PDB file of C-alpha atoms in Angstrom:
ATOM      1  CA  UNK A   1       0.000   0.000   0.000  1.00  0.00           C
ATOM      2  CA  UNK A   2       1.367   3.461  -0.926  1.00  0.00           C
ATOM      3  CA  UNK A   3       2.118   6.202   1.527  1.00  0.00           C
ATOM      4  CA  UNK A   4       0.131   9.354   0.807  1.00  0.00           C
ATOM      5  CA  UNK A   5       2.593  12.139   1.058  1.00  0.00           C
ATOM      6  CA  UNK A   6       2.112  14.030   4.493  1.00  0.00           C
ATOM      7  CA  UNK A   7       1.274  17.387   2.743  1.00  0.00           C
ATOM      8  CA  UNK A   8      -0.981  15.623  -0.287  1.00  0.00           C
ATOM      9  CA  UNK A   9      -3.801  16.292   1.978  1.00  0.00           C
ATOM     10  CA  UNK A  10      -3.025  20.188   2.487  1.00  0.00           C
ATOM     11  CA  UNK A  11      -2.923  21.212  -1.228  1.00  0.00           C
ATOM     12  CA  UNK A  12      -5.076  23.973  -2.369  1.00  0.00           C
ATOM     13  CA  UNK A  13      -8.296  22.776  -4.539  1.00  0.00           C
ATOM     14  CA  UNK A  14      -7.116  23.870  -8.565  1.00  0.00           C
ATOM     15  CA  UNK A  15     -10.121  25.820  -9.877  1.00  0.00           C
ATOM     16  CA  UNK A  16     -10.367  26.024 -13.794  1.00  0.00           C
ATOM     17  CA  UNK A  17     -12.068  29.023 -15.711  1.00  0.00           C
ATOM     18  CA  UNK A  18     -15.363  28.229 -13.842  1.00  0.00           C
ATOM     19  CA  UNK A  19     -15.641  27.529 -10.322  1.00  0.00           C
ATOM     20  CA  UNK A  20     -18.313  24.807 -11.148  1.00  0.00           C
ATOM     21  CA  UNK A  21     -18.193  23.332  -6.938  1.00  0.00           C
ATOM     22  CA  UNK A  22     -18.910  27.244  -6.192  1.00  0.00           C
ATOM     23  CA  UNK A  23     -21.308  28.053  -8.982  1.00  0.00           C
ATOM     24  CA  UNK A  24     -23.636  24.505  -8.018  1.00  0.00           C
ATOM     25  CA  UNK A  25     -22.947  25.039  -4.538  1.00  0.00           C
ATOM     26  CA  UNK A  26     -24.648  28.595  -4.417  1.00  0.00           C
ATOM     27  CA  UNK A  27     -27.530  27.239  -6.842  1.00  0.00           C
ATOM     28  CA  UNK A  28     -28.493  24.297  -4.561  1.00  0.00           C
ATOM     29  CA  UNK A  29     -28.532  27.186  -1.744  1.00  0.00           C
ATOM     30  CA  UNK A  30     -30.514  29.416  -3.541  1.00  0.00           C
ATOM     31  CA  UNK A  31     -33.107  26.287  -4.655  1.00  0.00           C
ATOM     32  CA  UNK A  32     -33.339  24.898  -1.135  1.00  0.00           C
ATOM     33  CA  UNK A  33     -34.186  28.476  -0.074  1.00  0.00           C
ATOM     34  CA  UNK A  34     -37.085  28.173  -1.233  1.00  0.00           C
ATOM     35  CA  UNK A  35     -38.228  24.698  -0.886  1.00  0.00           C
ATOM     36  CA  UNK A  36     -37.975  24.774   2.671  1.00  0.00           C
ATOM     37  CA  UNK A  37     -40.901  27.019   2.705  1.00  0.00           C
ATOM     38  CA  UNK A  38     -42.650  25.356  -0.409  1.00  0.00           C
ATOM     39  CA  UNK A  39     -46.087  25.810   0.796  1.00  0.00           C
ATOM     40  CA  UNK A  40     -45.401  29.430   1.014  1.00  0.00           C
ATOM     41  CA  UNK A  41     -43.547  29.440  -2.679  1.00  0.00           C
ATOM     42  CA  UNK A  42     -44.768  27.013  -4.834  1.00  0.00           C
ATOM     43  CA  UNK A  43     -48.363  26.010  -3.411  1.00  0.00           C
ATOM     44  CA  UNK A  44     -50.099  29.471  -2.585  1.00  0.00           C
ATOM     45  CA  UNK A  45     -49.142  31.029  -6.210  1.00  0.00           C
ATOM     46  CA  UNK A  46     -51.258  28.034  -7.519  1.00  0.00           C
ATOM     47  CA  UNK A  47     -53.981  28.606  -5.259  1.00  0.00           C
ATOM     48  CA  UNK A  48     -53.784  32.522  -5.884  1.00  0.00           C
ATOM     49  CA  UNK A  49     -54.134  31.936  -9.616  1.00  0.00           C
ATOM     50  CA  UNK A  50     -57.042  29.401  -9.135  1.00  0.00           C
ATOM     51  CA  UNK A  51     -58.662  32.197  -7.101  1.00  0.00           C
ATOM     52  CA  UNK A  52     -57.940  34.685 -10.179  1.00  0.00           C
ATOM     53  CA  UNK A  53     -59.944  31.590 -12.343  1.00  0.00           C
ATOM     54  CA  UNK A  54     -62.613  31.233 -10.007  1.00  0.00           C
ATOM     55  CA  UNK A  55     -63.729  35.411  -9.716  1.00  0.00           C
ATOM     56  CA  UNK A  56     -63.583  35.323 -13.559  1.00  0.00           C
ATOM     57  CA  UNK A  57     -65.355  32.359 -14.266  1.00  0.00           C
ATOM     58  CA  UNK A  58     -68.052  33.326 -11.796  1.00  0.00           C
ATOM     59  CA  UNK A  59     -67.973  36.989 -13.032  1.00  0.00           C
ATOM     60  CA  UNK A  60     -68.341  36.436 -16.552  1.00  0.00           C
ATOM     61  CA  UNK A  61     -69.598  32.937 -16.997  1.00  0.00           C
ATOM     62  CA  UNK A  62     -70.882  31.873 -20.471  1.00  0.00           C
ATOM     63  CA  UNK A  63     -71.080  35.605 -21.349  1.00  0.00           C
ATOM     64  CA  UNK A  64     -68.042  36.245 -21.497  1.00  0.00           C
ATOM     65  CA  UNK A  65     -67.421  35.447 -25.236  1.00  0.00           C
ATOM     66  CA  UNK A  66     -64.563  33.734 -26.867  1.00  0.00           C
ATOM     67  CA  UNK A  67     -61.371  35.103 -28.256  1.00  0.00           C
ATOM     68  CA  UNK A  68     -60.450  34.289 -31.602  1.00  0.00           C
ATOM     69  CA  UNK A  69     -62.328  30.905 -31.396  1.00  0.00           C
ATOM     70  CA  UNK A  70     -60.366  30.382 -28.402  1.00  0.00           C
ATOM     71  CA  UNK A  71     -63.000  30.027 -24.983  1.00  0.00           C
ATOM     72  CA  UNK A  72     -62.038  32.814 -21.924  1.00  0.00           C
ATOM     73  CA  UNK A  73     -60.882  30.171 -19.482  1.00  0.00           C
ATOM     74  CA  UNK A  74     -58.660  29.036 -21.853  1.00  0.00           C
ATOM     75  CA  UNK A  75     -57.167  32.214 -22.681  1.00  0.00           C
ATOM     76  CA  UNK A  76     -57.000  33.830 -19.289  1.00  0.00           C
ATOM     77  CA  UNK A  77     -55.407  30.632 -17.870  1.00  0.00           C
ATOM     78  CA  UNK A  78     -51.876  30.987 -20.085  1.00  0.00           C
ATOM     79  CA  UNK A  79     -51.633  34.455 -19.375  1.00  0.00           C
ATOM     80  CA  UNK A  80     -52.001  33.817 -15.152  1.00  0.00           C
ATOM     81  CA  UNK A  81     -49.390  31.148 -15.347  1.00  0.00           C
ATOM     82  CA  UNK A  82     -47.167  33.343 -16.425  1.00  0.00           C
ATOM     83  CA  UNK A  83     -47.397  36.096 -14.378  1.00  0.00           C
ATOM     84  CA  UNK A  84     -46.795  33.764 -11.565  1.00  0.00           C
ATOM     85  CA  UNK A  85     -43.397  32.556 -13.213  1.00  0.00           C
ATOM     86  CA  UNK A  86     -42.988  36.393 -13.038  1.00  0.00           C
ATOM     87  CA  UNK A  87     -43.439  37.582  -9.348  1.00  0.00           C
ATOM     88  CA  UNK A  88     -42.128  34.687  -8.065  1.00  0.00           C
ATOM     89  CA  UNK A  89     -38.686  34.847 -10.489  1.00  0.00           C
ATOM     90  CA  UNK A  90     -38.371  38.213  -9.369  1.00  0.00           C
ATOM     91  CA  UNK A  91     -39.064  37.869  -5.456  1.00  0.00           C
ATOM     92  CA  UNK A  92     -36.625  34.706  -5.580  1.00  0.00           C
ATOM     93  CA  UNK A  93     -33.250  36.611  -6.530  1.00  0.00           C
ATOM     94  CA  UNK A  94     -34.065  40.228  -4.903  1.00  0.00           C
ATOM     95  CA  UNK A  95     -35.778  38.416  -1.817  1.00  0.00           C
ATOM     96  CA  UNK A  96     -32.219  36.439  -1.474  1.00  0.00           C
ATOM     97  CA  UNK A  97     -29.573  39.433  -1.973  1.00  0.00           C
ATOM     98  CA  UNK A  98     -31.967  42.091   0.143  1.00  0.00           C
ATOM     99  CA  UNK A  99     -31.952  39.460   3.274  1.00  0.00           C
ATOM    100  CA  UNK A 100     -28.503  38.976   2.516  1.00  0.00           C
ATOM    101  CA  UNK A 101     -27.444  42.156   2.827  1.00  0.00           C
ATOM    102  CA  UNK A 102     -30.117  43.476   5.733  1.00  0.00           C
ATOM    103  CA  UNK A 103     -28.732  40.546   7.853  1.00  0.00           C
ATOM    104  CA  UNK A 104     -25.024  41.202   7.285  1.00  0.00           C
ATOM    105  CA  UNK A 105     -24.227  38.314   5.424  1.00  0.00           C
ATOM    106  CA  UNK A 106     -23.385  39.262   1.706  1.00  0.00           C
ATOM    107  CA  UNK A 107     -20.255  38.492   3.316  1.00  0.00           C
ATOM    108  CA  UNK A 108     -20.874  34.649   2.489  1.00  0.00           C
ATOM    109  CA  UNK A 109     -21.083  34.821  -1.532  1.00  0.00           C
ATOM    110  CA  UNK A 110     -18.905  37.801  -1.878  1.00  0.00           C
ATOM    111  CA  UNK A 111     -15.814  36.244   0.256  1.00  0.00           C
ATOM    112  CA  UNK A 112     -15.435  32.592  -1.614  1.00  0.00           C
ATOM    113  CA  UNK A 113     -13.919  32.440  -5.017  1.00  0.00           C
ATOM    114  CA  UNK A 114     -16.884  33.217  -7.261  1.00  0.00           C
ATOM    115  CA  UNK A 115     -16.355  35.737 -10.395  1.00  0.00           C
ATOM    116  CA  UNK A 116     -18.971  38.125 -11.000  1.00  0.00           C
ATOM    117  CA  UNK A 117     -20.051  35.947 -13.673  1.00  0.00           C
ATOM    118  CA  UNK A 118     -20.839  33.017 -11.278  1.00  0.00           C
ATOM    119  CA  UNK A 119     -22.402  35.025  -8.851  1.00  0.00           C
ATOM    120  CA  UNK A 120     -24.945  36.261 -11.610  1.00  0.00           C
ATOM    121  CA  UNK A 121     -25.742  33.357 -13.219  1.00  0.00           C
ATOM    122  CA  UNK A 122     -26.118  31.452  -9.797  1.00  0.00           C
ATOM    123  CA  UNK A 123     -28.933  33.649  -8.526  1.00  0.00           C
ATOM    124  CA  UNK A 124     -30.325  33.981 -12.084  1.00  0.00           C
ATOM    125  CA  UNK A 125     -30.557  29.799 -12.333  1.00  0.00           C
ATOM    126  CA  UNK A 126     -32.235  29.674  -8.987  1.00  0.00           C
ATOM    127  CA  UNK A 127     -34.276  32.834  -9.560  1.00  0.00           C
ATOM    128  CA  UNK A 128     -35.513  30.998 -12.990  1.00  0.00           C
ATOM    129  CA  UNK A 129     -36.307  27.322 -10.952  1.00  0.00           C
ATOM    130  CA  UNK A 130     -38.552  28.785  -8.751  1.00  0.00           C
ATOM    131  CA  UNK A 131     -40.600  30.422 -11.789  1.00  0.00           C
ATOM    132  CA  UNK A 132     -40.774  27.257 -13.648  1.00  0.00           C
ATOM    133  CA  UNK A 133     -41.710  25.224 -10.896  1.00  0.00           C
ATOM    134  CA  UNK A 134     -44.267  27.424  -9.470  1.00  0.00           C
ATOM    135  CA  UNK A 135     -45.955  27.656 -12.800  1.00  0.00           C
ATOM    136  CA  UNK A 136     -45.138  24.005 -13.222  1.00  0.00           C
ATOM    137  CA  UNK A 137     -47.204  23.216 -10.418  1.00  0.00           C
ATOM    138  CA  UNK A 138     -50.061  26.358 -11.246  1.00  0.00           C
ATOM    139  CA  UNK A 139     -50.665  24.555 -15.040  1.00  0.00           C
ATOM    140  CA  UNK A 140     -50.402  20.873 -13.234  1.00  0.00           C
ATOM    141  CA  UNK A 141     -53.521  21.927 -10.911  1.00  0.00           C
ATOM    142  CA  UNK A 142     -55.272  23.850 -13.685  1.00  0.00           C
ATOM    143  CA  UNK A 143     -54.939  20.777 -15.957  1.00  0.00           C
ATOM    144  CA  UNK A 144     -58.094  18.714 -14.946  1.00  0.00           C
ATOM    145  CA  UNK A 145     -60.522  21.119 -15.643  1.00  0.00           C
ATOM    146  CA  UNK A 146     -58.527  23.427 -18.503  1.00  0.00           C
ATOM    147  CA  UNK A 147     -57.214  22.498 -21.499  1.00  0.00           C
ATOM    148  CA  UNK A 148     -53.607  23.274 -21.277  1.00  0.00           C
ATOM    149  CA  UNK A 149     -51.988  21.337 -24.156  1.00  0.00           C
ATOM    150  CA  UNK A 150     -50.071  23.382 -25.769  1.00  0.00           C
ATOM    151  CA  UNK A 151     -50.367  23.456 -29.777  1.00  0.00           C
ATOM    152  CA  UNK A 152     -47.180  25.343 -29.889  1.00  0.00           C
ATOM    153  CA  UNK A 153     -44.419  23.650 -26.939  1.00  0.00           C
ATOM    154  CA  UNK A 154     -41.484  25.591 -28.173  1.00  0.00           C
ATOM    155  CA  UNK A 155     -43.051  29.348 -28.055  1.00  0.00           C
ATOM    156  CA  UNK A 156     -44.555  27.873 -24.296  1.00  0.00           C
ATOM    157  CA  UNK A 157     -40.706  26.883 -23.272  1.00  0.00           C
ATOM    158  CA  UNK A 158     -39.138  29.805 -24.562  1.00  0.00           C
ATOM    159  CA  UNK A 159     -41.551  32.786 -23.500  1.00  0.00           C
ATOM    160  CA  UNK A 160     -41.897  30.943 -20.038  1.00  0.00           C
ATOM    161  CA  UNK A 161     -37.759  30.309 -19.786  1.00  0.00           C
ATOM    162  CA  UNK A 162     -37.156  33.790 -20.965  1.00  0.00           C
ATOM    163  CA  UNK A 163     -39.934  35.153 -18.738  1.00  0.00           C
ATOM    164  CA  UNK A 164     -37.906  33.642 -15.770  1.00  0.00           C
ATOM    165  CA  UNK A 165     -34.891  34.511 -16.104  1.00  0.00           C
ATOM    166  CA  UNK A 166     -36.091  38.152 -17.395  1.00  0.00           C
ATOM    167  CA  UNK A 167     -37.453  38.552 -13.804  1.00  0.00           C
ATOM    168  CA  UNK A 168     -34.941  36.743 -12.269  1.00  0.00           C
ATOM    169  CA  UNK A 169     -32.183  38.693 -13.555  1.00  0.00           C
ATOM    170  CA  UNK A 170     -34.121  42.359 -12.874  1.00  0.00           C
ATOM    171  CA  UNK A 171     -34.539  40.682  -9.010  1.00  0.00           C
ATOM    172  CA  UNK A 172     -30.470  40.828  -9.206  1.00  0.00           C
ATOM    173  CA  UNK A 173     -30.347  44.552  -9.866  1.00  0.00           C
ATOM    174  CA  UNK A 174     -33.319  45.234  -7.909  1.00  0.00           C
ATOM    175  CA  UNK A 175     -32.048  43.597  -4.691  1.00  0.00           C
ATOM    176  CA  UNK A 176     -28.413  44.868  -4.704  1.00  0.00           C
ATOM    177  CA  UNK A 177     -30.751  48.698  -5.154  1.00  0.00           C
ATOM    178  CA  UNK A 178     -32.722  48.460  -2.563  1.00  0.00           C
ATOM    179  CA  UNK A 179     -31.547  48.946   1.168  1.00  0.00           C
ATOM    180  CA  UNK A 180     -34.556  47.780   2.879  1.00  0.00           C
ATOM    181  CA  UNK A 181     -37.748  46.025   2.102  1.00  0.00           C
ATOM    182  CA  UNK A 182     -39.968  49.675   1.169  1.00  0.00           C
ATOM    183  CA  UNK A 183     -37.940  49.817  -1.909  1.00  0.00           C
ATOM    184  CA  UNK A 184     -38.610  46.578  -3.326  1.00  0.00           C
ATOM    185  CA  UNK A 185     -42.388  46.771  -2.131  1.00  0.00           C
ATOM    186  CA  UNK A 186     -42.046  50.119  -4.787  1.00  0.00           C
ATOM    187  CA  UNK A 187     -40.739  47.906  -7.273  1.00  0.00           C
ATOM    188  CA  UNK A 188     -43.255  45.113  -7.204  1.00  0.00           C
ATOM    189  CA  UNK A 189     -46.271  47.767  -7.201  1.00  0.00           C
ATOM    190  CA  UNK A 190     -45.173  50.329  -9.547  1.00  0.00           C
ATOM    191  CA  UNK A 191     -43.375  48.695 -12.137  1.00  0.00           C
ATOM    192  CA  UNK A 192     -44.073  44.787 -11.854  1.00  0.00           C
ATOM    193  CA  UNK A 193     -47.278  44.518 -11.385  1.00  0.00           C
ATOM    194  CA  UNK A 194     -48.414  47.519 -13.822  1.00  0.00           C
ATOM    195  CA  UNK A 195     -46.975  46.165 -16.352  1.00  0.00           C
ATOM    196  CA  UNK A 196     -47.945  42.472 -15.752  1.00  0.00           C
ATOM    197  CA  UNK A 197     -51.800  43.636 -14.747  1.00  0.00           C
ATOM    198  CA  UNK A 198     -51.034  45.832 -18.417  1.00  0.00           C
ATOM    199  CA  UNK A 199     -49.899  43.626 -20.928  1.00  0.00           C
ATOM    200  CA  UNK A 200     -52.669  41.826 -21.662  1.00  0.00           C
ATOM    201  CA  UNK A 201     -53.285  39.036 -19.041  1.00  0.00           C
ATOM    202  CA  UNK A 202     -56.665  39.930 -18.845  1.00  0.00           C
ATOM    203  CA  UNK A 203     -57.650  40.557 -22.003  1.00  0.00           C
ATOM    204  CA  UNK A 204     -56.369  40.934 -25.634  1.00  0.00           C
ATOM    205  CA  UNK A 205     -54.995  44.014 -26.508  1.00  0.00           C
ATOM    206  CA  UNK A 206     -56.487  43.932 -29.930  1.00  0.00           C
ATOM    207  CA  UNK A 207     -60.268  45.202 -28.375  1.00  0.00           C
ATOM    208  CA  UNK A 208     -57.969  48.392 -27.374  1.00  0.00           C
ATOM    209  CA  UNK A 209     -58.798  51.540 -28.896  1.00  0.00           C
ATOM    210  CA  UNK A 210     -55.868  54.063 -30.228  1.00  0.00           C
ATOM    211  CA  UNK A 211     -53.348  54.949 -28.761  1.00  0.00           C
ATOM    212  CA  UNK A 212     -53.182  52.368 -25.850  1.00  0.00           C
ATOM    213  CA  UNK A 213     -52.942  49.373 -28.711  1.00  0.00           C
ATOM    214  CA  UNK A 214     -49.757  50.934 -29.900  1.00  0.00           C
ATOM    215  CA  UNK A 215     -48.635  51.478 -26.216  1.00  0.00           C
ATOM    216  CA  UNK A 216     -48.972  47.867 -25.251  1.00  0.00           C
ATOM    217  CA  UNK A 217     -46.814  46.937 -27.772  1.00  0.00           C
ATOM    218  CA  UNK A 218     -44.033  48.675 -25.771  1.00  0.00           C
ATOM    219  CA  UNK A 219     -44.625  47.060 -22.456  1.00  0.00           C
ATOM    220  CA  UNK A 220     -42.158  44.012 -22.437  1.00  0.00           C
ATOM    221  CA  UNK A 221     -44.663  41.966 -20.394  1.00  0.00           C
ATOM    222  CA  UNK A 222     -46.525  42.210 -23.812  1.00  0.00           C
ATOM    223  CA  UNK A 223     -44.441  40.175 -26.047  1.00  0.00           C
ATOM    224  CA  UNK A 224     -43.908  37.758 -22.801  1.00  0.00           C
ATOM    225  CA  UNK A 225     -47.453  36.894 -22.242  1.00  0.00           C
ATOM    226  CA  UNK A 226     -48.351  36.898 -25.888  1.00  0.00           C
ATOM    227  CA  UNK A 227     -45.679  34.264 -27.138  1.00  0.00           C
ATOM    228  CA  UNK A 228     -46.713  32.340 -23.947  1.00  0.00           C
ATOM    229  CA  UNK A 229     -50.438  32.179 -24.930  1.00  0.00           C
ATOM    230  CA  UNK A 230     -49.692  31.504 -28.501  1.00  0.00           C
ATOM    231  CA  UNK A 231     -47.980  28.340 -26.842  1.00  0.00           C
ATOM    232  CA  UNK A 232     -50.382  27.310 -25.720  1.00  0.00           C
ATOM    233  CA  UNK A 233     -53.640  28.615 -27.712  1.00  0.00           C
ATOM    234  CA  UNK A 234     -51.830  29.184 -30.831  1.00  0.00           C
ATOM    235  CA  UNK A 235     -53.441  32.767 -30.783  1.00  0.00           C
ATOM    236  CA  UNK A 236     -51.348  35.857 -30.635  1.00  0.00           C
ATOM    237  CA  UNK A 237     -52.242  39.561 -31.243  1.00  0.00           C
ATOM    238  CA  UNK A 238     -48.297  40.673 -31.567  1.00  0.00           C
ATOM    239  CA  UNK A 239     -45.636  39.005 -33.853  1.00  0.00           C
ATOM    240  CA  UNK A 240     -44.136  36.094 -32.393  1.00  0.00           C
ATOM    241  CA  UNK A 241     -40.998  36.297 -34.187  1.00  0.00           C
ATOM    242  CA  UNK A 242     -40.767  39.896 -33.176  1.00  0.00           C
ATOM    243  CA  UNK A 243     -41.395  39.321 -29.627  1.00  0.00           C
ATOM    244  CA  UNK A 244     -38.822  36.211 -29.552  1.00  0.00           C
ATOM    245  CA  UNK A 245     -36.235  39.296 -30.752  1.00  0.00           C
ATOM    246  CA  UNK A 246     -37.705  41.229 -28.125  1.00  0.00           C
ATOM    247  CA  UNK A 247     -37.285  38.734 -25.423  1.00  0.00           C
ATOM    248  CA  UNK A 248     -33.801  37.860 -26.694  1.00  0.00           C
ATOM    249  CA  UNK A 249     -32.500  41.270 -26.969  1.00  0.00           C
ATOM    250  CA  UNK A 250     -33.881  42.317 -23.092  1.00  0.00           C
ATOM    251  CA  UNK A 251     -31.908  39.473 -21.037  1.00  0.00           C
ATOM    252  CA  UNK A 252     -28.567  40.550 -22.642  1.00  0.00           C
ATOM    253  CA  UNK A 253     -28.928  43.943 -21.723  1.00  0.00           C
ATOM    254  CA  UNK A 254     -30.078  42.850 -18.124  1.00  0.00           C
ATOM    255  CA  UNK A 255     -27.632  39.962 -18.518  1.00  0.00           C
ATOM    256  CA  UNK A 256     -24.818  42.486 -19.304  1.00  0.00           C
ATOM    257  CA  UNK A 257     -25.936  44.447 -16.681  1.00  0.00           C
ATOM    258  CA  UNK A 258     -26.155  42.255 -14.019  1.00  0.00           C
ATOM    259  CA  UNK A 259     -22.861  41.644 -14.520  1.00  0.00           C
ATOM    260  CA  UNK A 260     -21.270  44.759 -14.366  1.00  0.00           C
ATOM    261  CA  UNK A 261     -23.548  45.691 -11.087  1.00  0.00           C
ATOM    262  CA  UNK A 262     -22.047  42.699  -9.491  1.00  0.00           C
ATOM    263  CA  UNK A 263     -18.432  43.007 -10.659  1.00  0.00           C
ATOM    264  CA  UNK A 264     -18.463  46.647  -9.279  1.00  0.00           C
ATOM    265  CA  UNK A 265     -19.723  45.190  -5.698  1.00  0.00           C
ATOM    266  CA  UNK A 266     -22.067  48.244  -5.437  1.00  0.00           C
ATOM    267  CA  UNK A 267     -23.971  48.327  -2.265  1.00  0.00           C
ATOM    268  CA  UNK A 268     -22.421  45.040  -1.526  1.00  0.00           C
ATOM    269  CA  UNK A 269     -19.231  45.469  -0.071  1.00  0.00           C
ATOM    270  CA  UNK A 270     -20.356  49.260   1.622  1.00  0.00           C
TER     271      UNK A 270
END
């Protein structure tokens, strides 16, 4: 049997270009930060949205008439799943780094060896799980009594991934912002939810009258929701194509961004 060299034990761990131990370590953290409390994350979305079903579908009932061929139920229900992806993308990542820092303990993802880089797309990953699962889980209960199948599952996976990590990555630059909870309570009410209650969840933006058509078309959310429900209804009232560009084009400038906001450790390491 071979001796192991008394100092063999001692040597510093060799990290390559990407701290991969680091980057799946702070993941896992982020992932299990939520799943401890799953009842609070992933169950009461669903039953908020299934509320959201219920007051329309007693509201409106059969009068309520179709849209495009395509029965209300069925085109509300696309649109709710994905502004749950939304909120809870967003709350995940800014939820993490405002605690973090409030508590005093940025101190534990800012001190091992993670690049900006890893940092970013660590919170952005678990930011982006906790959307899909939650709407994961919102579709799954809405399944039995909606019909969810989507006609189109590539525009459904790609609006709903981009819609996650969208959010998750504007919860990065919104949580290293804000210095206490007030400011990302502003956030949420004037800018996320606006623009989610705006973009046509509720409705189709085609019934709009001049000029509020026009100015749904630049609302973000828009092109979000609309490739989503095109997934799954195959009805749109945008450009798909467009709103893939759209999509595309907004998480690498938020990408980029989160990035450089992370790099610079502002109102991190003050």
């Amino acid at each position: 049997m071979t001796d192991t060299p008394p100092n063999a034990l001692h040597q510093p761990r060799r990290i390559g270009a990407i701290n991969t131990l680091g980057l799946w370590t702070l993941y896992r953290k982020e992932v299990q930060r939520f799943l401890k409390v799953f009842v609070q994350t992933l169950l009461a979305p669903a039953v908020t949205t299934w509320l959201f079903i219920i007051v329309f579908s007693l509201a409106f009932g059969q009068n309520r008439p179709a849209v495009d061929g395509v029965p209300f139920v069925e085109f509300l229900a696309p649109g709710l799943i994905l502004m749950s992806i939304l909120n809870n993308a967003f709350a995940n990542s800014s939820s993490s780094i405002l605690v973090s820092k409030v508590q005093g303990n940025t101190v534990d993802y800012l001190m091992p060896p993670l690049s900006a880089g890893e940092l970013a797309a660590a919170f952005i990953a678990g930011a982006a799980t906790r959307g899909i699962m939650v709407g994961a889980v919102t579709a799954a209960a809405m399944m039995p009594f909606i019909d969810l199948v989507p006609d189109m599952p590539w525009a459904a996976l790609y609006f709903g991934l981009g819609a996650a990590l969208m959010l998750g990555m504007v919860g990065v630059i919104g949580g290293v912002w804000a210095e206490k909870f007030d400011h990302m309570s502003a956030v949420t009410n004037f800018i996320i939810m606006p623009l989610t209650f705006l973009s046509g969840t509720f409705y189709s933006v085609s019934i709009l009258p001049e000029p509020f058509q026009t100015l749904s078309h630049w609302n973000p959310f828009f092109y979000m929701i609309d490739g989503f429900r095109y997934g799954f209804t195959g009805h749109a009232d945008g450009n798909v194509v467009i709103g893939a560009a759209v999509v595309a084009g907004i998480n690498l400038v938020l990408l980029v961004a989160c990035y450089l906001v992370l790099r610079s450790g502002w109102r991190l390491k003050t």
